[in-house]
PDB file of C-alpha atoms in Angstrom:
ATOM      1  CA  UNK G 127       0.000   0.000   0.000  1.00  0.00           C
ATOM      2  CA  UNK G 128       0.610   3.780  -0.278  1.00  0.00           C
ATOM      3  CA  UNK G 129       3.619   4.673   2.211  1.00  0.00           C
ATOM      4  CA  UNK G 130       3.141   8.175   4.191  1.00  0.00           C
ATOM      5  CA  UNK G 131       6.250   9.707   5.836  1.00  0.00           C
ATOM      6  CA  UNK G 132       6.487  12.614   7.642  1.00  0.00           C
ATOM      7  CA  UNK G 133      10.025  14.112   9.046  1.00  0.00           C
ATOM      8  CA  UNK G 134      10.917  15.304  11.388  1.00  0.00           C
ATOM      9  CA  UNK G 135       9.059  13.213  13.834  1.00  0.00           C
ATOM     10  CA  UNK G 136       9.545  15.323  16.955  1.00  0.00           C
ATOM     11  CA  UNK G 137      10.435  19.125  16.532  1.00  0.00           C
ATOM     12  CA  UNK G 138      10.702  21.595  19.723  1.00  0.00           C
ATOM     13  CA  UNK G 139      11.314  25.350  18.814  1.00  0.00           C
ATOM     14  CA  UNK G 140      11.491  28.636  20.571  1.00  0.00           C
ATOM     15  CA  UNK G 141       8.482  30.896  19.819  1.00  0.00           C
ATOM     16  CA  UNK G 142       8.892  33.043  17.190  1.00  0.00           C
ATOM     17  CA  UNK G 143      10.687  30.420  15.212  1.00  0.00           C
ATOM     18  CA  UNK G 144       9.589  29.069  11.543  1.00  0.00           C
ATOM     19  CA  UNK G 145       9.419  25.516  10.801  1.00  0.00           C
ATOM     20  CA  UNK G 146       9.350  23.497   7.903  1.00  0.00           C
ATOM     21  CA  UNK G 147       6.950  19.839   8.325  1.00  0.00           C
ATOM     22  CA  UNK G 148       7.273  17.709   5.196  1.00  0.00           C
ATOM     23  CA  UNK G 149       5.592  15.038   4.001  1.00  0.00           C
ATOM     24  CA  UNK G 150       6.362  12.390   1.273  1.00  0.00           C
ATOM     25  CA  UNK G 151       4.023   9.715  -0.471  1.00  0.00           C
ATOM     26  CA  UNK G 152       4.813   7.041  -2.516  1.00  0.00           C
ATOM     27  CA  UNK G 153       2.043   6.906  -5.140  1.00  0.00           C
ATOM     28  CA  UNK G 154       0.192   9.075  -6.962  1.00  0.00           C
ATOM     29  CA  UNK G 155      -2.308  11.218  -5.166  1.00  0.00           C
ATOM     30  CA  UNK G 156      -5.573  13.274  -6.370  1.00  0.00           C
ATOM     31  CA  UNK G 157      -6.473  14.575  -2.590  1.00  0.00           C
ATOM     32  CA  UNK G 158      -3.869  16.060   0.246  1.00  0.00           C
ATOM     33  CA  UNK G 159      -4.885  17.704   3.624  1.00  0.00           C
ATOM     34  CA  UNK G 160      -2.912  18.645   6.091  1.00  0.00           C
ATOM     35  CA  UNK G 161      -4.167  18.734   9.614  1.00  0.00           C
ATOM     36  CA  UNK G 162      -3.454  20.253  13.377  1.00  0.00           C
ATOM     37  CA  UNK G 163      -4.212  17.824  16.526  1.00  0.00           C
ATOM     38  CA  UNK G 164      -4.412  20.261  19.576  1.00  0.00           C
ATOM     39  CA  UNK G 165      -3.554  19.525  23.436  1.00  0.00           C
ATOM     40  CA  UNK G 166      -7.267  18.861  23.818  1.00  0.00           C
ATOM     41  CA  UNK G 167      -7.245  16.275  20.843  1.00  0.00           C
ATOM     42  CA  UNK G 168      -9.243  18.426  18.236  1.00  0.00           C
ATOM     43  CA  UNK G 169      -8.613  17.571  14.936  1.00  0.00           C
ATOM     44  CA  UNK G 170      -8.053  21.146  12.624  1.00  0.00           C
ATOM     45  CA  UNK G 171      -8.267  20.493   8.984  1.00  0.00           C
ATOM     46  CA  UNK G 172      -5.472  23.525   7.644  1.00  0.00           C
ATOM     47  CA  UNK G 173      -5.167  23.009   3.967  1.00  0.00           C
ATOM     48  CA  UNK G 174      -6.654  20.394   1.280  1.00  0.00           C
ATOM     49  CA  UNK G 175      -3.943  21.140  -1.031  1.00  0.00           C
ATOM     50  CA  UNK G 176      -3.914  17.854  -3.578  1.00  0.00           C
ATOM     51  CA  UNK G 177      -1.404  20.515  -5.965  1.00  0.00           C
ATOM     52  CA  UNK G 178       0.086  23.908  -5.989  1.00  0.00           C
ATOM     53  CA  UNK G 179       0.229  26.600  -3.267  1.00  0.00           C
ATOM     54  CA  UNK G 180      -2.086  28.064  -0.405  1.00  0.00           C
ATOM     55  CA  UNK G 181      -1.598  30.548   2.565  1.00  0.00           C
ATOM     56  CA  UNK G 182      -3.658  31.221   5.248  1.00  0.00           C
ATOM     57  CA  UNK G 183      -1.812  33.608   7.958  1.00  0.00           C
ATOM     58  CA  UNK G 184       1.365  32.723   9.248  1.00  0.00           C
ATOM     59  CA  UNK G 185       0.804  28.943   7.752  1.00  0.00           C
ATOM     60  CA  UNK G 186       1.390  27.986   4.319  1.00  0.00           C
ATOM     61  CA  UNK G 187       1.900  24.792   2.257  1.00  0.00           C
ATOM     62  CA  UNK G 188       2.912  23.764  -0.923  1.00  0.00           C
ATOM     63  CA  UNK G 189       2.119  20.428  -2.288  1.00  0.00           C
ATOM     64  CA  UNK G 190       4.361  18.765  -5.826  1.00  0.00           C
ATOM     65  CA  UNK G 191       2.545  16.237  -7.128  1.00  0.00           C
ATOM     66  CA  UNK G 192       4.856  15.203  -9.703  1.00  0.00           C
ATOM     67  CA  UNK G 193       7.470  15.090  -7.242  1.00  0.00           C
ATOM     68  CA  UNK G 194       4.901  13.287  -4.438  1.00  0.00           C
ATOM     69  CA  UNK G 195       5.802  15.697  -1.228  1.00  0.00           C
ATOM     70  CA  UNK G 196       4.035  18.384   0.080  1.00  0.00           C
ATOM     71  CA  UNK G 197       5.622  20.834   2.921  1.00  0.00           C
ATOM     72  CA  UNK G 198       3.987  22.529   5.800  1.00  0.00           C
ATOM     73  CA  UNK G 199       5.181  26.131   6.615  1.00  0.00           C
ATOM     74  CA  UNK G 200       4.694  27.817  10.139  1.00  0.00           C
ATOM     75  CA  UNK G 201       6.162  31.291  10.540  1.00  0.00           C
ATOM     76  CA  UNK G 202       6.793  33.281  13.817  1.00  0.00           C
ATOM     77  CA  UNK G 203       5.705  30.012  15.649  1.00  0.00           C
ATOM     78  CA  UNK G 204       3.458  30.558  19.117  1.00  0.00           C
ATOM     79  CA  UNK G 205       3.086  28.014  21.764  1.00  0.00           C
ATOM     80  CA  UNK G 206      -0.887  27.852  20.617  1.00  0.00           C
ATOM     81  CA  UNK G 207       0.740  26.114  17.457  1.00  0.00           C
ATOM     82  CA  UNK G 208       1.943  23.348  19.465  1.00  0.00           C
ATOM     83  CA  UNK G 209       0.722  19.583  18.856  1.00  0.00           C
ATOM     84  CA  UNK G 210       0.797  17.594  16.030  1.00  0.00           C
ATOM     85  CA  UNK G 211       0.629  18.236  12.590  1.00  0.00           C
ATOM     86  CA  UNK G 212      -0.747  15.142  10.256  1.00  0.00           C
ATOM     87  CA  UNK G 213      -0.730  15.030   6.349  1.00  0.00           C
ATOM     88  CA  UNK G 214      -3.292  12.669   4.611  1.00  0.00           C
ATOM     89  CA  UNK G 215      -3.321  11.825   1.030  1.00  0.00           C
ATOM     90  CA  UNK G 216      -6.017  10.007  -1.348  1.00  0.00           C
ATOM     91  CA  UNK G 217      -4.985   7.972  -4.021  1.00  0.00           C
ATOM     92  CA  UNK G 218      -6.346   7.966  -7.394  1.00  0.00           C
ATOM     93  CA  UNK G 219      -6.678   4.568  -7.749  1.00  0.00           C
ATOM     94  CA  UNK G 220      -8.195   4.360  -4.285  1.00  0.00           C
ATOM     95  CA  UNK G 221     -11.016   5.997  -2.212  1.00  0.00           C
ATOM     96  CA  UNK G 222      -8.861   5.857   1.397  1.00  0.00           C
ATOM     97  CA  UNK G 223      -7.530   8.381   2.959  1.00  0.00           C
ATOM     98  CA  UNK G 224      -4.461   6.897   4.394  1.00  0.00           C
ATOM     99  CA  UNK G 225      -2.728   9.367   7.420  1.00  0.00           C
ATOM    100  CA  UNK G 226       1.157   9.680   8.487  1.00  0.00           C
ATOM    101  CA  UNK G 227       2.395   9.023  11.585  1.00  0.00           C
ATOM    102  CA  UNK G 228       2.480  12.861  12.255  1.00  0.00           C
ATOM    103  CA  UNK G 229       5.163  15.586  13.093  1.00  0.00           C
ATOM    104  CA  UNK G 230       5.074  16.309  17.469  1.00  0.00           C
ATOM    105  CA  UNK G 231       5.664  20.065  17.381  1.00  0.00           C
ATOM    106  CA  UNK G 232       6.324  21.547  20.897  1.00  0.00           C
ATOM    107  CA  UNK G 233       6.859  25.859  20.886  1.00  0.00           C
ATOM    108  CA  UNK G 234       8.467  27.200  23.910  1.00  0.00           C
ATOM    109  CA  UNK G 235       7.600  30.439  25.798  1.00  0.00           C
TER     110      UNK G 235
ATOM    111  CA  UNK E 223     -23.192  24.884  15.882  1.00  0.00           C
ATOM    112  CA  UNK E 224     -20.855  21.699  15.879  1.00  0.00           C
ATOM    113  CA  UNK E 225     -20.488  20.699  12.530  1.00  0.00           C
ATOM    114  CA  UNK E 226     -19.590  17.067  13.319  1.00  0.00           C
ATOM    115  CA  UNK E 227     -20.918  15.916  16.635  1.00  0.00           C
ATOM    116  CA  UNK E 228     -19.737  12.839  18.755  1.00  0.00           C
ATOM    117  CA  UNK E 229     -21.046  10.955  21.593  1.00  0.00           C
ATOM    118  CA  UNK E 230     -20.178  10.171  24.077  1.00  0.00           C
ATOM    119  CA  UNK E 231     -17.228  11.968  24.749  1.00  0.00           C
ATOM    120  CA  UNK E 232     -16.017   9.520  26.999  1.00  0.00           C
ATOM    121  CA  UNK E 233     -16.973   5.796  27.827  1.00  0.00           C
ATOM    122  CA  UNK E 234     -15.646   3.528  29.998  1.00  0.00           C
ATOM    123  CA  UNK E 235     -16.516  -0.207  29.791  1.00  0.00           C
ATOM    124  CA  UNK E 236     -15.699  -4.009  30.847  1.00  0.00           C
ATOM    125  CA  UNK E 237     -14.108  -5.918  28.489  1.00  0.00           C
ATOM    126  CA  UNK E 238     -17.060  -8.479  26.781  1.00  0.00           C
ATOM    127  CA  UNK E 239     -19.500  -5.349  27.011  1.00  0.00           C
ATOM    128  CA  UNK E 240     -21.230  -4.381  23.777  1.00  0.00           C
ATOM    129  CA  UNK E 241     -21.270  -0.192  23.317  1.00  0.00           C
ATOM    130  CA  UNK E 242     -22.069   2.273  20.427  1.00  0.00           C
ATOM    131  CA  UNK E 243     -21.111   5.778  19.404  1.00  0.00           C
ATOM    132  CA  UNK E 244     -22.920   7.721  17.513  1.00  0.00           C
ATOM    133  CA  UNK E 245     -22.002  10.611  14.975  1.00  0.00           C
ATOM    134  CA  UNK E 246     -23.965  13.568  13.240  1.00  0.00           C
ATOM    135  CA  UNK E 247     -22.920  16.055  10.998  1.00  0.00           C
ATOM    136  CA  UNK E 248     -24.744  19.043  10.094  1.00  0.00           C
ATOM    137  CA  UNK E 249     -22.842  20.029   7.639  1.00  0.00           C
ATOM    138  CA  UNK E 250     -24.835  18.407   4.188  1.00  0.00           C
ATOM    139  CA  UNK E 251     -21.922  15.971   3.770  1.00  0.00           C
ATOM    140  CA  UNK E 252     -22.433  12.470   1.638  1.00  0.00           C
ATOM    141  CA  UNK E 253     -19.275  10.994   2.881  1.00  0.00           C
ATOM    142  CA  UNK E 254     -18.948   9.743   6.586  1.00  0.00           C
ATOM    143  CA  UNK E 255     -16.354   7.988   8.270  1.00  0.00           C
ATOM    144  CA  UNK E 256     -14.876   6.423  11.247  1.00  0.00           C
ATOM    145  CA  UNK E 257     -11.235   6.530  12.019  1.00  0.00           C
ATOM    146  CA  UNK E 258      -9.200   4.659  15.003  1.00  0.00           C
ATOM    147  CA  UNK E 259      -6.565   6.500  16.755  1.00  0.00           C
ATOM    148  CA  UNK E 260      -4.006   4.767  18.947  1.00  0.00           C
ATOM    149  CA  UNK E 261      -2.097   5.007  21.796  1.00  0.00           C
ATOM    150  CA  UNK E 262       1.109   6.360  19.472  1.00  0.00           C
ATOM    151  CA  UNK E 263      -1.207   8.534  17.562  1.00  0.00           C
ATOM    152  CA  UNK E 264      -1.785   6.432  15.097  1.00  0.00           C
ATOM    153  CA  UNK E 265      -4.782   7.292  12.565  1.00  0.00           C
ATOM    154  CA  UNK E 266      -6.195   4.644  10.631  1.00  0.00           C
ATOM    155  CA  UNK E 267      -9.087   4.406   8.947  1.00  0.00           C
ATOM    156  CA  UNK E 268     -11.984   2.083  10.003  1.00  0.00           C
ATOM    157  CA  UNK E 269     -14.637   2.384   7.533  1.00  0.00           C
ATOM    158  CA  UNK E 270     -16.312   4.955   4.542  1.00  0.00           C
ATOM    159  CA  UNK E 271     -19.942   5.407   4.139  1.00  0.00           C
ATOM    160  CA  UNK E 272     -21.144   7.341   0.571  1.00  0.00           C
ATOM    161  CA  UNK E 273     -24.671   8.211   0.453  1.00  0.00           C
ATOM    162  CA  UNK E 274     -25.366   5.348   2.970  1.00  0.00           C
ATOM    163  CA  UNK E 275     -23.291   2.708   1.234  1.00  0.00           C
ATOM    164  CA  UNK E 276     -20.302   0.985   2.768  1.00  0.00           C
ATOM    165  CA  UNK E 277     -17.628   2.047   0.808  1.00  0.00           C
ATOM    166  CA  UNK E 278     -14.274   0.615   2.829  1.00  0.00           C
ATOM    167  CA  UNK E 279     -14.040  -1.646   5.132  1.00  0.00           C
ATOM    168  CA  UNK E 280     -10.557  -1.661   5.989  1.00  0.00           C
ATOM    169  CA  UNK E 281     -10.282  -5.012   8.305  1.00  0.00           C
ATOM    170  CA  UNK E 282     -11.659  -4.440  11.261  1.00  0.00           C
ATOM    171  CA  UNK E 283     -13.138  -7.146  13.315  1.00  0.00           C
ATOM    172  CA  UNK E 284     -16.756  -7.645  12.292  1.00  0.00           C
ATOM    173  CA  UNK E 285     -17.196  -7.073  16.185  1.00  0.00           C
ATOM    174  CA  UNK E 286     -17.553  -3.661  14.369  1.00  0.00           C
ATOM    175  CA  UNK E 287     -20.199  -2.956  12.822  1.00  0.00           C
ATOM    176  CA  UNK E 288     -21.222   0.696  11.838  1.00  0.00           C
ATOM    177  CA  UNK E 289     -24.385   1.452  10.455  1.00  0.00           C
ATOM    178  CA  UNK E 290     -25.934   4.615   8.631  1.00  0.00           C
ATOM    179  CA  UNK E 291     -29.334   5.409   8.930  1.00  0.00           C
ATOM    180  CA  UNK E 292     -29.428   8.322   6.841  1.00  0.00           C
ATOM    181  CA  UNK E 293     -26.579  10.761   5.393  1.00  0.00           C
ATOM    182  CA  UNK E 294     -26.243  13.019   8.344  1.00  0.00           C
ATOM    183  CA  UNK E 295     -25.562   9.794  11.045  1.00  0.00           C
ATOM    184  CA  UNK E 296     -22.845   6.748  11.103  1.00  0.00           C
ATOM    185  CA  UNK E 297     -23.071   5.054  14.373  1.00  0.00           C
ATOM    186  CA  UNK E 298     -20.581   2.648  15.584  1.00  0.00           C
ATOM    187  CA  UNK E 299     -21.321  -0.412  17.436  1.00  0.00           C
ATOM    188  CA  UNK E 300     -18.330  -2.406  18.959  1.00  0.00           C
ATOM    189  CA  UNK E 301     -19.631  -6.137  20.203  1.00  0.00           C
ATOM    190  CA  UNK E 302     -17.923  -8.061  23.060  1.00  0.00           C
ATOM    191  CA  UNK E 303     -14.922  -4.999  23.714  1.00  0.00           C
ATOM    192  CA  UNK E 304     -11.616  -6.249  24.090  1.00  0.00           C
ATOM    193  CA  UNK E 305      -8.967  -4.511  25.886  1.00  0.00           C
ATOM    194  CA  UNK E 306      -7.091  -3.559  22.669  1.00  0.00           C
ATOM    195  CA  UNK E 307     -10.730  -1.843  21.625  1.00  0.00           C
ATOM    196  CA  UNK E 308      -9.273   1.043  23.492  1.00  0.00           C
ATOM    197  CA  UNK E 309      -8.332   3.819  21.905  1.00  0.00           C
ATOM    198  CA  UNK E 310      -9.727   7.273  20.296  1.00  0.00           C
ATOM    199  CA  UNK E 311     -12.429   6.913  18.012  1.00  0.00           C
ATOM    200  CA  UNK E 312     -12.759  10.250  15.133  1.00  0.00           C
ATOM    201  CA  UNK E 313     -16.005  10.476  13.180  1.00  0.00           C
ATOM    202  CA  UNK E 314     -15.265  12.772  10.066  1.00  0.00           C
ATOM    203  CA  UNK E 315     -17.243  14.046   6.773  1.00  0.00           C
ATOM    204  CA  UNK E 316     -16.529  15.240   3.469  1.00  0.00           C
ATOM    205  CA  UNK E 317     -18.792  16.485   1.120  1.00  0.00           C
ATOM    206  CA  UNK E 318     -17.465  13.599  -1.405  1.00  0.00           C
ATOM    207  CA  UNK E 319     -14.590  11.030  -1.304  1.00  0.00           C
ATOM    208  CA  UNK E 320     -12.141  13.667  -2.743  1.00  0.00           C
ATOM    209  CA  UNK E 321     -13.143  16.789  -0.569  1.00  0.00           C
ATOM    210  CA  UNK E 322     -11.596  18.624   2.818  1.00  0.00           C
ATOM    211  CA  UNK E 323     -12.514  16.262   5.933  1.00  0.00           C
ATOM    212  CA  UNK E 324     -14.059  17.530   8.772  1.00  0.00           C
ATOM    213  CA  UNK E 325     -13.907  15.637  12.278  1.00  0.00           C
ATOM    214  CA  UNK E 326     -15.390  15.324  15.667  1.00  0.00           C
ATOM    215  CA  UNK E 327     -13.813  15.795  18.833  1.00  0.00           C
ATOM    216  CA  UNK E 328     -13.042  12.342  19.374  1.00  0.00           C
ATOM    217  CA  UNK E 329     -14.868   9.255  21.540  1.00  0.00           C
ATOM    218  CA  UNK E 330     -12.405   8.105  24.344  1.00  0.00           C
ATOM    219  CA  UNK E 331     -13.190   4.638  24.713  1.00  0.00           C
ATOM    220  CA  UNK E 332     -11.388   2.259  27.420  1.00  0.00           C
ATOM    221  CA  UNK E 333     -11.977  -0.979  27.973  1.00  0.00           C
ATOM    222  CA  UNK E 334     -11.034  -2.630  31.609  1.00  0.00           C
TER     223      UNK E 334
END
């Protein structure tokens, strides 16, 4: 089946800091969301981004299809951004929607 | 008004116990599912419902058994629990199999 990685796995910053979450897939893909699990377990849909570019304040992503990665960017980080940060792809060929193992993302005072 | 609603929030059972959750979104959705989420975070999915049909069942133990009454509700009933049955359980929507997903806050379920 469809392989999901995300890197890094654990990533603890200093506010104010920007980040970079990537994910790579190993098949072709027609849907790609990228989501933020809170302290309190709530799961934030911030981008379905199967191709191209979005922004959406200090977040942004960027997905290559052709290329099969998509990247997460968080600028001036605050500690409100901490938790984890899943990407989920959907494969043509397929109606799943298959998750990564996630990127733990812990933002200092 | 919660787009995707869960309940319980929390359940605590006996191993061998049969329980259900139930799920309801508001939100004009066709697609439904139920996703498991470990200890380690893990998400994986458990089932898709489109327009009331089963769409993926992705192994699960046919102790599982979800059931759709209409569009807007997927249930999920769990026969004779088993201590590995514990976990976080994520109801989610879409408005079709290739659309943004939108989930509940999550059923806590433990089994003792």
């Amino acid at each position: 089946g469809i392989q999901v990685e995300q890197s890094p796995p654990d990533l603890i910053l200093q506010e104010g800091a920007n980040s970079t979450l990537r994910c790579n897939f190993s098949d072709s893909v027609n849907n790609l969301q990228w989501f933020h699990q809170n302290p309190w377990g709530q799961l934030i849909n911030l981008f379905y981004i199967p191709s191209g570019t979005k922004q959406n304040g200090r977040l942004s992503a960027t997905t290559v299809a052709t290329e099969r990665y998509s990247l997460l960017y968080i600028s001036s980080s605050q500690t409100t951004d901490s938790g984890v940060y899943f990407c989920a792809v959907g494969l043509i060929r397929d109606d799943k929607i298959i998750f990564g193992k996630g990127t733990r993302l812990h933002i200092l005072p | 008004d919660t787009a995707v609603s869960q309940t319980p929030k929390y359940l605590v059972t006996q191993m061998g116990n049969d329980k259900s959750i139930k799920c309801e979104q508001n939100l004009g959705h066709d697609t439904m599912y139920w996703y498991k989420q470990d200890s380690k975070k893990f998400l994986k999915i458990m089932f898709s419902y489109n327009n009331k049909e089963l769409i993926i069942n992705e192994t699960v133990p046919n102790r599982f058994s979800p059931k759709s009454p209409d569009k807007a509700h997927l249930n999920l009933h769990i026969n004779s629990l088993e201590l590995g049955d514990s976990a976080v359980y994520f109801c989610a929507s879409g408005a079709d199999l290739n659309s943004p997903l939108h989930f509940g806050n999550g059923t806590r379920l433990t089994v003792t």
